[in-house]
Amino acid sequence: MNRVLALTRSELRLIFRNKTVLISTLAVPLGLGLFFALTGFGDGSGASIIAMQLAMVLGLGIYVAATQTLVARRQNLVLKRLRTSGISDAGLLTATIAPVVLLAVAQMVLFAVVDVAFGLPMPSSPLPIALAAVGGLALVVTAALATAVVTPTAERAQITTLPLFFVMVGGAVVLAFLPLEGIASLVNLVPGAPLGSLANVAYGGSAFSLVQLASLVVWPVLFGLLARRNFRWDARA
Amino acid sequence: MRRPTGTVVPGGTVVVMTETAVRTDIAIGVRDLRVRYGEFEAVRGVDLEVRRGEVFALLGTNGAGKTTTLEVLEGFRTRSSGDVSVLGLDPGTERHRLRERMGIQLQEGGFVDELTVAETLELWGQLSPREDRVGRLVDRFDLAHRRDVRVSALSGGEKRRLDLATAVWGSPELVVLDEPTTGLDPAARRRTWDAIQELQDGGRTVVLTTHYLEEAEALADRVAIMHEGRVAVAGSLSEILASRPSSFSATLPAGVTPPPGIDGPAVRVQTDDLQRDLTAFLGWAADHGVPLTDLRAAPASLADIYLSIRSEA
């Protein structure tokens, strides 16, 4: 555990040393999240704002940033070298991703404070939002590991992360506005869509469904299996 | 299963040792190792034995299977078949336990560019189960004046030395070095040799690969030369050199007929009995009053053996 913490500290220090990473990890999602809160994004009901804040922090702050970090560390052979140290493989991946996760969680807390300060309507039940945050976290972390499998360079990560990022944000936005029911609720199966639909549930817009739960569980499991099977530690094929 | 055994030393103290400790001085044992990549077999039945406390050099042509063999020993590559034991552990299933006792320098391995030399070593120390001091290592590898410089600003040779410093952090029981002096200038190479010698003096086992034959001759107690996935020759340097013919050469004056069976005037003879044949040749020259120029005699060199393995293939 001490080794994971030591590497996490080192990675965190690196984020604050690299302005480009700092902006993409911290400033952009933070700025967008504040923008949504200040402008009353969408119908101003709260569900759409919280869904977008979650989607931005999870998508940009973790998914894109973690994929770039993993691929960059692999590309310059750092992952390969660190595997020769005393840290376990799981510990190495955890410590590499942990700093962006910590910063993202800090941003979520900040958004909660800002939303309260700006008088955003409070959800009738905060549990669905907590579920969306935890499930979303599992989704983006495993998705970052899986996307790293098909991403040869850190520059290419800006492209390979786009499809899932847009699907996630799109799904979250659509389902925050539209409480789909019946067969249409299967849209919840799109990765990230439960961020919106669970925000809607939290504000009493629709009922909680097992499809949402299935989506929260199935995608991280699939991405996790894909990464476990195919993750490469070496930049060389 | 380790079975405790005991012996009484003067003074009546009972020294308890495990059966493993009593039984073996083998650090690495490899039997019929095979590694396949699809249809291609990169390692084709390698047998190796590395004794505790020795420096063992693995030589070979590019693509001979050296790095693949090392990766199996390090636990980074899955073997297709064969038995492998490193410090009594199976690297395929006990890589993490092995890492506690093993230092590794990869042929290619990177560091985070934004960290300084000292920060890199400090981090390494926090990730390592062994204790050491950053100051000792930057002094040892001539990086003291660069300790606050970021890795991105280091030269290739300096990065290689930093790499080696991390590999020997805490003087691990076994150190595996994949081409440790590639890219180093002669002075840095000499310091690396000294560091390897220091490890051996401290009772550590060192396995290294190198393309520099003089490095193997200078450092290794025993060598193995790999070619096309197999060990072509293995043993101590003296054993290997003794198994190959020695040679002597000389130049005869123009117009002198060389002794029977020898071509001249540029004489070059390969022999399994240097003393006998050279004595006979010198006797012939003395008897016939023939002045010899450029007279040289030498046992086989590692370079000769290396080149002959390549040409025989």
Coordinates of C-alpha atoms in Angstrom, one line a residue:
Chain A
M1 CA 0.0 0.0 0.0
N2 CA 2.9 2.3 0.8
R3 CA 4.3 1.8 -2.6
V4 CA 1.0 2.6 -4.3
L5 CA 0.8 5.8 -2.2
A6 CA 4.4 6.7 -3.1
L7 CA 3.8 6.4 -6.8
T8 CA 0.4 8.2 -6.5
R9 CA 2.2 11.1 -4.8
S10 CA 4.8 11.2 -7.6
E11 CA 2.1 11.1 -10.3
L12 CA 0.2 13.9 -8.6
R13 CA 3.3 16.0 -8.5
L14 CA 3.8 15.4 -12.2
I15 CA 0.3 16.7 -13.0
F16 CA 1.0 20.0 -11.3
R17 CA 4.4 20.2 -13.2
N18 CA 2.9 19.8 -16.6
K19 CA 0.7 22.8 -17.6
T20 CA -0.9 21.0 -20.5
V21 CA -2.0 18.0 -18.4
L22 CA -3.1 20.4 -15.6
I23 CA -5.4 22.3 -18.0
S24 CA -6.9 19.2 -19.6
T25 CA -7.3 17.4 -16.3
L26 CA -8.4 20.2 -14.0
A27 CA -9.2 23.5 -15.7
V28 CA -11.3 22.4 -18.6
P29 CA -13.8 20.1 -16.8
L30 CA -13.9 22.5 -13.8
G31 CA -14.6 25.4 -16.1
L32 CA -17.3 23.6 -18.0
G33 CA -18.9 22.3 -14.8
L34 CA -19.0 25.9 -13.4
F35 CA -20.4 27.1 -16.7
F36 CA -23.3 24.7 -16.5
A37 CA -24.0 25.7 -12.9
L38 CA -23.9 29.4 -13.6
T39 CA -25.9 29.4 -16.8
G40 CA -28.6 26.9 -15.6
F41 CA -27.8 24.5 -18.5
G42 CA -30.8 22.9 -20.1
D43 CA -34.1 23.3 -18.3
G44 CA -32.4 24.5 -15.1
S45 CA -34.1 21.7 -13.2
G46 CA -30.9 20.4 -11.7
A47 CA -30.9 17.0 -13.3
S48 CA -29.4 18.2 -16.6
I49 CA -26.8 20.4 -14.8
I50 CA -25.7 17.6 -12.5
A51 CA -25.7 15.1 -15.4
M52 CA -23.4 17.4 -17.5
Q53 CA -21.1 18.1 -14.6
L54 CA -20.7 14.4 -13.9
A55 CA -20.2 13.7 -17.6
M56 CA -17.6 16.4 -18.0
V57 CA -15.6 15.4 -14.9
L58 CA -15.8 11.7 -15.6
G59 CA -15.3 12.0 -19.3
L60 CA -12.6 14.7 -19.6
G61 CA -11.2 14.7 -16.1
I62 CA -10.8 10.9 -15.8
Y63 CA -11.4 9.0 -19.0
V64 CA -9.5 11.1 -21.5
A65 CA -6.7 12.1 -18.9
A66 CA -6.2 8.6 -17.6
T67 CA -6.0 7.1 -21.1
Q68 CA -3.4 9.7 -22.1
T69 CA -1.4 9.1 -18.9
L70 CA -1.4 5.3 -19.3
V71 CA -0.5 5.5 -23.0
A72 CA 2.2 8.1 -22.4
R73 CA 3.8 6.0 -19.6
R74 CA 3.7 2.9 -21.8
Q75 CA 5.0 4.8 -24.8
N76 CA 8.1 6.1 -23.0
L77 CA 8.6 2.6 -21.3
V78 CA 7.9 3.9 -17.8
L79 CA 5.3 1.2 -17.1
K80 CA 7.7 -1.5 -18.3
R81 CA 10.5 -0.1 -16.1
L82 CA 8.3 0.2 -13.0
R83 CA 7.2 -3.4 -13.3
T84 CA 10.8 -4.3 -12.4
S85 CA 10.4 -2.5 -9.1
G86 CA 8.6 -3.9 -6.0
I87 CA 5.1 -2.6 -6.9
S88 CA 2.5 -5.1 -8.2
D89 CA 0.9 -4.7 -11.6
A90 CA -2.4 -3.8 -10.0
G91 CA -0.7 -1.3 -7.8
L92 CA 1.1 0.3 -10.7
L93 CA -2.1 0.8 -12.7
T94 CA -3.9 2.1 -9.6
A95 CA -1.2 4.6 -8.8
T96 CA -1.0 5.8 -12.4
I97 CA -4.7 6.5 -12.6
A98 CA -5.3 7.5 -8.9
P99 CA -4.3 11.2 -9.2
V100 CA -6.7 12.0 -11.9
V101 CA -9.5 10.1 -10.0
L102 CA -8.7 12.1 -6.8
L103 CA -8.8 15.4 -8.7
A104 CA -12.0 14.4 -10.3
V105 CA -13.6 13.5 -7.0
A106 CA -12.4 16.8 -5.6
Q107 CA -14.1 18.6 -8.5
M108 CA -17.4 16.7 -7.9
V109 CA -17.3 17.9 -4.3
L110 CA -16.6 21.5 -5.5
F111 CA -19.5 21.3 -7.9
A112 CA -21.8 20.2 -5.1
V113 CA -20.8 23.2 -3.1
V114 CA -21.1 25.6 -6.1
D115 CA -24.5 24.1 -7.0
V116 CA -25.8 24.7 -3.5
A117 CA -24.3 28.2 -3.4
F118 CA -26.0 29.1 -6.7
G119 CA -29.3 27.9 -5.4
L120 CA -29.7 24.9 -7.7
P121 CA -32.8 22.8 -6.8
M122 CA -31.8 20.0 -4.5
P123 CA -32.5 16.4 -5.6
S124 CA -35.3 14.6 -3.7
S125 CA -33.0 11.6 -3.3
P126 CA -29.2 12.0 -3.5
L127 CA -28.7 8.2 -3.7
P128 CA -29.2 7.9 -7.5
I129 CA -26.6 10.6 -8.0
A130 CA -24.1 8.8 -5.7
L131 CA -24.8 5.6 -7.6
A132 CA -24.2 7.5 -10.9
A133 CA -20.9 8.9 -9.6
V134 CA -19.6 5.5 -8.4
G135 CA -20.9 3.6 -11.5
G136 CA -19.5 6.3 -13.8
L137 CA -16.2 6.2 -12.0
A138 CA -16.0 2.4 -12.6
L139 CA -17.0 2.9 -16.2
V140 CA -14.4 5.6 -17.1
V141 CA -11.5 3.9 -15.3
T142 CA -12.1 0.5 -17.0
A143 CA -12.8 2.3 -20.3
A144 CA -9.5 4.1 -20.0
L145 CA -7.6 0.8 -19.5
A146 CA -9.5 -0.7 -22.5
T147 CA -8.9 2.3 -24.7
A148 CA -5.2 2.2 -23.9
V149 CA -5.2 -1.2 -25.5
V150 CA -6.0 0.2 -28.9
T151 CA -4.1 3.5 -28.5
P152 CA -0.4 3.4 -29.7
T153 CA 0.6 7.0 -28.7
A154 CA -0.5 9.7 -26.3
E155 CA -1.3 12.0 -29.2
R156 CA -3.6 9.3 -30.7
A157 CA -5.5 9.1 -27.4
Q158 CA -7.1 12.5 -28.3
I159 CA -8.8 10.6 -31.1
T160 CA -9.4 7.2 -29.7
T161 CA -11.2 8.6 -26.6
L162 CA -13.6 10.7 -28.7
P163 CA -16.2 8.1 -29.6
L164 CA -16.9 6.9 -26.1
F165 CA -16.6 10.4 -24.7
F166 CA -19.3 11.7 -27.1
V167 CA -21.5 8.6 -26.6
M168 CA -21.2 9.1 -22.8
V169 CA -22.0 12.8 -22.8
G170 CA -24.7 12.4 -25.4
G171 CA -26.3 9.6 -23.5
A172 CA -26.2 11.6 -20.2
V173 CA -27.7 14.7 -21.8
V174 CA -30.5 12.9 -23.6
L175 CA -31.6 10.9 -20.6
A176 CA -31.4 13.8 -18.3
F177 CA -34.1 15.5 -20.3
L178 CA -36.1 12.6 -21.5
P179 CA -37.3 10.0 -19.0
L180 CA -37.5 7.2 -21.5
E181 CA -39.9 4.4 -20.7
G182 CA -40.8 1.0 -22.1
I183 CA -38.6 -0.3 -24.9
A184 CA -37.0 3.2 -25.3
S185 CA -35.5 2.8 -21.8
L186 CA -33.0 0.5 -23.5
V187 CA -31.2 3.6 -24.4
N188 CA -29.9 3.4 -20.8
L189 CA -27.7 0.6 -22.0
V190 CA -25.5 3.1 -23.8
P191 CA -22.3 3.6 -21.8
G192 CA -22.7 6.7 -19.6
A193 CA -26.4 7.1 -20.2
P194 CA -27.3 6.2 -16.6
L195 CA -25.5 9.4 -15.6
G196 CA -28.4 11.3 -17.0
S197 CA -31.2 8.9 -16.2
L198 CA -30.1 8.5 -12.6
A199 CA -29.9 12.3 -12.3
N200 CA -33.5 12.3 -13.6
V201 CA -34.5 9.7 -11.0
A202 CA -32.8 11.8 -8.2
Y203 CA -35.1 14.7 -9.2
G204 CA -38.2 12.6 -9.4
G205 CA -38.4 12.7 -13.2
S206 CA -38.6 9.0 -13.7
A207 CA -38.4 5.7 -11.8
F208 CA -35.3 3.7 -11.1
S209 CA -35.0 0.7 -13.4
L210 CA -32.9 -2.4 -13.5
V211 CA -31.7 -1.5 -17.0
Q212 CA -29.9 1.5 -15.5
L213 CA -28.2 -0.8 -12.9
A214 CA -27.3 -3.4 -15.6
S215 CA -25.7 -0.6 -17.7
L216 CA -23.7 0.6 -14.7
V217 CA -22.4 -2.9 -14.1
V218 CA -22.1 -4.5 -17.5
W219 CA -19.9 -1.9 -19.3
P220 CA -17.2 -1.7 -16.6
V221 CA -17.1 -5.5 -16.5
L222 CA -16.7 -5.7 -20.3
F223 CA -14.1 -3.0 -20.4
G224 CA -12.3 -4.6 -17.5
L225 CA -12.2 -8.0 -19.1
L226 CA -11.0 -6.5 -22.4
A227 CA -8.2 -4.6 -20.6
R228 CA -7.2 -7.6 -18.5
R229 CA -7.0 -9.8 -21.6
N230 CA -5.2 -7.4 -23.9
F231 CA -3.4 -4.7 -21.9
R232 CA 0.2 -4.3 -23.1
W233 CA 2.9 -3.0 -20.8
D234 CA 5.5 -2.5 -23.5
A235 CA 5.3 0.0 -26.3
R236 CA 6.8 -2.6 -28.7
A237 CA 4.3 -5.0 -30.3
Chain B
M1 CA 9.3 -28.8 1.4
R2 CA 12.2 -27.4 3.4
R3 CA 13.4 -29.7 6.1
P4 CA 15.4 -28.1 8.9
T5 CA 18.8 -29.7 9.6
G6 CA 21.2 -28.7 12.3
T7 CA 24.8 -28.8 13.1
V8 CA 26.8 -27.9 16.2
V9 CA 29.6 -25.4 15.9
P10 CA 32.4 -24.8 18.5
G11 CA 30.9 -23.1 21.5
G12 CA 27.8 -25.3 21.4
T13 CA 25.7 -23.1 19.2
V14 CA 23.2 -25.0 17.0
V15 CA 23.1 -23.5 13.5
V16 CA 19.9 -24.4 11.8
M17 CA 19.8 -24.5 8.0
T18 CA 17.1 -25.4 5.6
E19 CA 17.6 -28.4 3.3
T20 CA 17.5 -25.9 0.4
A21 CA 20.3 -23.9 1.8
V22 CA 22.4 -27.0 2.4
R23 CA 21.6 -28.6 -0.9
T24 CA 22.0 -26.0 -3.5
D25 CA 24.3 -23.2 -4.6
I26 CA 22.3 -22.7 -7.8
A27 CA 20.7 -19.3 -8.3
I28 CA 19.1 -20.0 -11.7
G29 CA 18.3 -23.4 -13.2
V30 CA 16.8 -23.7 -16.6
R31 CA 15.9 -27.0 -18.3
D32 CA 14.7 -27.3 -21.9
L33 CA 13.2 -23.8 -22.0
R34 CA 11.1 -23.1 -25.1
V35 CA 9.3 -19.9 -26.1
R36 CA 7.2 -19.7 -29.1
Y37 CA 5.6 -16.7 -30.7
G38 CA 2.9 -18.3 -32.9
E39 CA 4.8 -20.4 -35.4
F40 CA 8.2 -18.9 -34.6
E41 CA 10.2 -20.6 -31.8
A42 CA 12.5 -17.9 -30.4
V43 CA 14.0 -20.1 -27.7
R44 CA 14.5 -23.7 -28.6
G45 CA 15.4 -25.9 -25.7
V46 CA 17.8 -23.8 -23.6
D47 CA 19.6 -25.4 -20.6
L48 CA 21.4 -23.0 -18.2
E49 CA 22.7 -23.0 -14.7
V50 CA 23.9 -20.0 -12.8
R51 CA 25.7 -20.4 -9.5
R52 CA 25.2 -18.2 -6.5
G53 CA 27.8 -15.4 -6.3
E54 CA 29.0 -15.7 -9.9
V55 CA 28.9 -13.3 -12.8
F56 CA 27.3 -15.1 -15.7
A57 CA 27.4 -13.6 -19.2
L58 CA 24.8 -14.5 -21.9
L59 CA 26.2 -13.7 -25.3
G60 CA 24.8 -14.1 -28.7
T61 CA 23.9 -12.6 -32.0
N62 CA 21.0 -10.2 -32.5
G63 CA 17.8 -12.3 -32.3
A64 CA 19.6 -15.2 -30.6
G65 CA 17.0 -15.3 -27.9
K66 CA 19.0 -13.7 -25.1
T67 CA 16.4 -11.0 -24.1
T68 CA 13.5 -13.5 -24.4
T69 CA 15.4 -15.9 -22.1
L70 CA 16.0 -13.1 -19.6
E71 CA 12.4 -12.0 -19.8
V72 CA 11.4 -15.5 -18.8
L73 CA 13.8 -15.4 -15.9
E74 CA 12.4 -12.1 -14.8
G75 CA 8.8 -13.3 -15.0
F76 CA 7.8 -11.0 -17.9
R77 CA 7.5 -13.6 -20.6
T78 CA 5.4 -16.8 -20.4
R79 CA 7.4 -19.9 -21.4
S80 CA 5.9 -22.4 -23.8
S81 CA 7.6 -25.3 -22.0
G82 CA 10.5 -26.2 -19.8
D83 CA 11.5 -25.8 -16.1
V84 CA 12.8 -22.5 -14.7
S85 CA 13.8 -21.8 -11.2
V86 CA 15.2 -18.5 -10.0
L87 CA 16.3 -18.2 -6.4
G88 CA 14.2 -21.3 -5.8
L89 CA 11.1 -19.6 -7.2
D90 CA 9.1 -20.1 -10.4
P91 CA 9.2 -16.7 -12.1
G92 CA 6.1 -17.6 -14.1
T93 CA 3.9 -17.8 -11.0
E94 CA 6.0 -16.1 -8.3
R95 CA 7.2 -12.9 -10.0
H96 CA 6.2 -10.6 -7.2
R97 CA 8.1 -12.6 -4.6
L98 CA 11.0 -12.8 -6.9
R99 CA 11.1 -9.1 -7.4
E100 CA 11.8 -8.6 -3.7
R101 CA 15.1 -10.3 -4.2
M102 CA 16.0 -9.3 -7.7
G103 CA 17.2 -6.1 -9.5
I104 CA 16.7 -5.7 -13.2
Q105 CA 18.1 -3.4 -15.8
L106 CA 16.1 -3.7 -19.0
Q107 CA 17.6 -3.3 -22.4
E108 CA 15.1 -0.6 -23.0
G109 CA 13.3 1.0 -20.1
G110 CA 12.1 4.5 -19.4
F111 CA 11.9 7.0 -16.6
V112 CA 9.5 9.9 -16.1
D113 CA 11.1 12.8 -17.9
E114 CA 9.8 15.5 -15.5
L115 CA 11.4 13.9 -12.4
T116 CA 14.9 14.7 -11.4
V117 CA 17.6 12.1 -10.9
A118 CA 17.3 12.3 -7.1
E119 CA 13.5 12.2 -7.3
T120 CA 13.6 9.2 -9.5
L121 CA 15.9 7.3 -7.1
E122 CA 13.9 8.4 -4.1
L123 CA 10.7 7.1 -5.8
W124 CA 12.6 3.9 -6.7
G125 CA 13.6 3.5 -3.0
Q126 CA 10.0 3.9 -1.9
L127 CA 8.9 1.2 -4.4
S128 CA 11.7 -1.2 -3.4
P129 CA 11.7 -3.6 -0.5
R130 CA 15.4 -2.9 0.0
E131 CA 17.1 0.0 1.8
D132 CA 19.8 2.2 0.1
R133 CA 20.8 5.8 -0.1
V134 CA 20.4 8.2 -3.0
G135 CA 23.7 9.8 -2.2
R136 CA 25.6 6.5 -2.4
L137 CA 24.2 5.7 -5.8
V138 CA 24.6 9.1 -7.4
D139 CA 28.2 9.0 -6.2
R140 CA 28.7 5.4 -7.4
F141 CA 27.4 6.1 -10.8
D142 CA 28.9 9.6 -11.3
L143 CA 25.5 11.3 -11.2
A144 CA 26.1 13.5 -8.1
H145 CA 26.5 16.7 -10.2
R146 CA 23.3 15.8 -12.0
R147 CA 21.1 14.9 -9.1
D148 CA 18.8 17.9 -9.4
V149 CA 18.6 17.7 -13.2
R150 CA 15.4 16.4 -14.8
V151 CA 15.7 13.1 -16.6
S152 CA 14.7 14.7 -19.8
A153 CA 18.0 16.7 -19.7
L154 CA 20.2 13.7 -19.2
S155 CA 22.4 12.2 -22.0
G156 CA 21.9 8.7 -23.1
G157 CA 24.8 7.5 -21.1
E158 CA 23.6 9.2 -18.0
K159 CA 20.2 7.7 -18.4
R160 CA 21.8 4.3 -18.7
R161 CA 23.7 4.9 -15.5
L162 CA 20.5 6.0 -13.7
D163 CA 18.9 2.8 -15.0
L164 CA 21.7 0.7 -13.5
A165 CA 21.5 2.6 -10.2
T166 CA 17.9 1.6 -9.8
A167 CA 18.7 -2.0 -10.7
V168 CA 21.3 -2.3 -8.0
W169 CA 19.2 -0.3 -5.4
G170 CA 19.7 -2.1 -2.1
S171 CA 22.2 -4.6 -3.5
P172 CA 19.7 -7.3 -4.4
E173 CA 20.5 -11.0 -4.2
L174 CA 20.3 -11.4 -8.0
V175 CA 20.9 -8.7 -10.5
V176 CA 20.0 -9.1 -14.2
L177 CA 21.5 -6.6 -16.6
D178 CA 20.5 -6.5 -20.2
E179 CA 23.3 -4.8 -22.1
P180 CA 24.3 -2.6 -19.2
T181 CA 27.1 -0.7 -21.0
T182 CA 25.6 -0.1 -24.4
G183 CA 25.9 3.6 -25.2
L184 CA 28.4 4.3 -22.4
D185 CA 31.8 5.9 -23.0
P186 CA 34.9 4.0 -21.9
A187 CA 35.2 5.7 -18.5
A188 CA 31.5 5.1 -17.7
R189 CA 31.8 1.5 -18.9
R190 CA 34.8 1.0 -16.6
R191 CA 32.8 2.4 -13.6
T192 CA 30.0 0.0 -14.5
W193 CA 32.4 -2.9 -14.5
D194 CA 33.6 -1.8 -11.1
A195 CA 30.0 -1.7 -9.8
I196 CA 29.4 -5.2 -11.1
Q197 CA 32.6 -6.4 -9.6
E198 CA 31.5 -4.8 -6.3
L199 CA 28.2 -6.7 -6.4
Q200 CA 30.0 -9.9 -6.9
D201 CA 32.5 -9.1 -4.1
G202 CA 29.4 -8.7 -1.9
G203 CA 28.2 -12.2 -2.7
R204 CA 25.6 -11.1 -5.2
T205 CA 24.8 -13.1 -8.4
V206 CA 24.9 -11.2 -11.6
V207 CA 23.5 -12.2 -15.0
L208 CA 24.3 -10.0 -17.9
T209 CA 24.0 -9.9 -21.6
T210 CA 26.4 -8.0 -23.7
H211 CA 27.7 -7.5 -27.3
Y212 CA 31.1 -6.5 -25.9
L213 CA 33.2 -9.7 -25.8
E214 CA 35.9 -8.0 -23.8
E215 CA 33.3 -7.2 -21.2
A216 CA 32.4 -10.8 -20.8
E217 CA 36.1 -11.7 -20.6
A218 CA 36.7 -9.1 -18.0
L219 CA 33.7 -9.8 -15.8
A220 CA 32.2 -13.2 -16.3
D221 CA 33.1 -16.4 -14.4
R222 CA 31.1 -18.3 -16.9
V223 CA 29.5 -17.6 -20.2
A224 CA 26.9 -19.0 -22.5
I225 CA 26.8 -18.1 -26.2
M226 CA 23.3 -18.3 -27.7
H227 CA 22.6 -18.7 -31.4
E228 CA 19.3 -19.0 -33.1
G229 CA 17.5 -19.8 -29.8
R230 CA 19.9 -22.4 -28.5
V231 CA 22.9 -22.4 -26.3
A232 CA 25.8 -23.1 -28.7
V233 CA 28.6 -23.1 -26.0
A234 CA 28.5 -22.8 -22.2
G235 CA 31.0 -23.0 -19.4
S236 CA 33.8 -21.2 -17.7
L237 CA 36.0 -19.0 -20.0
S238 CA 39.0 -21.3 -19.5
E239 CA 36.9 -24.3 -20.4
I240 CA 35.5 -22.8 -23.5
L241 CA 38.8 -21.3 -24.7
A242 CA 40.6 -24.6 -24.0
S243 CA 38.0 -26.4 -26.2
R244 CA 39.0 -24.4 -29.2
P245 CA 42.3 -24.4 -31.2
S246 CA 45.0 -21.9 -30.4
S247 CA 47.0 -20.3 -33.1
F248 CA 50.4 -18.9 -34.0
S249 CA 51.5 -16.8 -36.9
A250 CA 54.8 -15.5 -38.3
T251 CA 56.2 -14.1 -41.6
L252 CA 59.1 -15.9 -43.4
P253 CA 61.7 -14.1 -45.4
A254 CA 61.0 -14.1 -49.2
G255 CA 62.3 -17.2 -50.9
V256 CA 62.3 -19.5 -47.9
T257 CA 60.3 -22.7 -48.2
P258 CA 58.2 -23.3 -45.2
P259 CA 58.2 -26.6 -43.3
P260 CA 56.0 -29.4 -44.7
G261 CA 52.3 -28.9 -44.1
I262 CA 52.5 -25.2 -43.6
D263 CA 51.8 -22.5 -46.1
G264 CA 54.1 -19.4 -46.3
P265 CA 55.6 -16.9 -46.4
A266 CA 52.7 -15.6 -44.2
V267 CA 52.4 -18.5 -41.7
R268 CA 49.2 -19.0 -39.8
V269 CA 48.7 -22.3 -37.9
Q270 CA 45.8 -23.4 -35.8
T271 CA 46.6 -26.1 -33.3
D272 CA 45.1 -28.1 -30.4
D273 CA 48.6 -28.3 -28.8
L274 CA 50.2 -24.9 -29.0
Q275 CA 53.3 -25.7 -27.0
R276 CA 54.2 -28.8 -29.0
D277 CA 53.6 -27.3 -32.5
L278 CA 55.1 -23.9 -31.7
T279 CA 58.2 -25.5 -30.3
A280 CA 58.5 -27.6 -33.4
F281 CA 58.1 -24.6 -35.7
L282 CA 60.7 -22.6 -33.7
G283 CA 63.0 -25.6 -33.8
W284 CA 62.7 -25.7 -37.5
A285 CA 63.4 -22.0 -37.9
A286 CA 66.5 -22.3 -35.6
D287 CA 67.8 -25.4 -37.4
H288 CA 67.5 -23.7 -40.8
G289 CA 68.7 -20.2 -39.7
V290 CA 65.4 -18.6 -40.7
P291 CA 64.7 -15.2 -39.1
L292 CA 61.0 -14.9 -38.2
T293 CA 59.2 -11.6 -38.2
D294 CA 55.7 -10.7 -36.7
L295 CA 55.8 -13.9 -34.5
R296 CA 52.6 -14.2 -32.5
A297 CA 51.0 -17.0 -30.5
A298 CA 47.7 -16.9 -28.7
P299 CA 45.0 -19.1 -27.3
A300 CA 41.5 -18.9 -28.9
S301 CA 39.7 -15.8 -27.9
L302 CA 36.0 -15.4 -27.1
A303 CA 35.8 -13.3 -30.3
D304 CA 37.1 -16.3 -32.4
I305 CA 34.6 -18.6 -30.8
Y306 CA 31.8 -16.2 -31.2
L307 CA 32.6 -15.7 -34.9
S308 CA 33.1 -19.4 -35.5
I309 CA 29.6 -20.1 -34.1
R310 CA 28.1 -17.6 -36.4
S311 CA 29.9 -18.9 -39.4
E312 CA 29.2 -22.5 -38.6
A313 CA 25.5 -21.8 -38.6

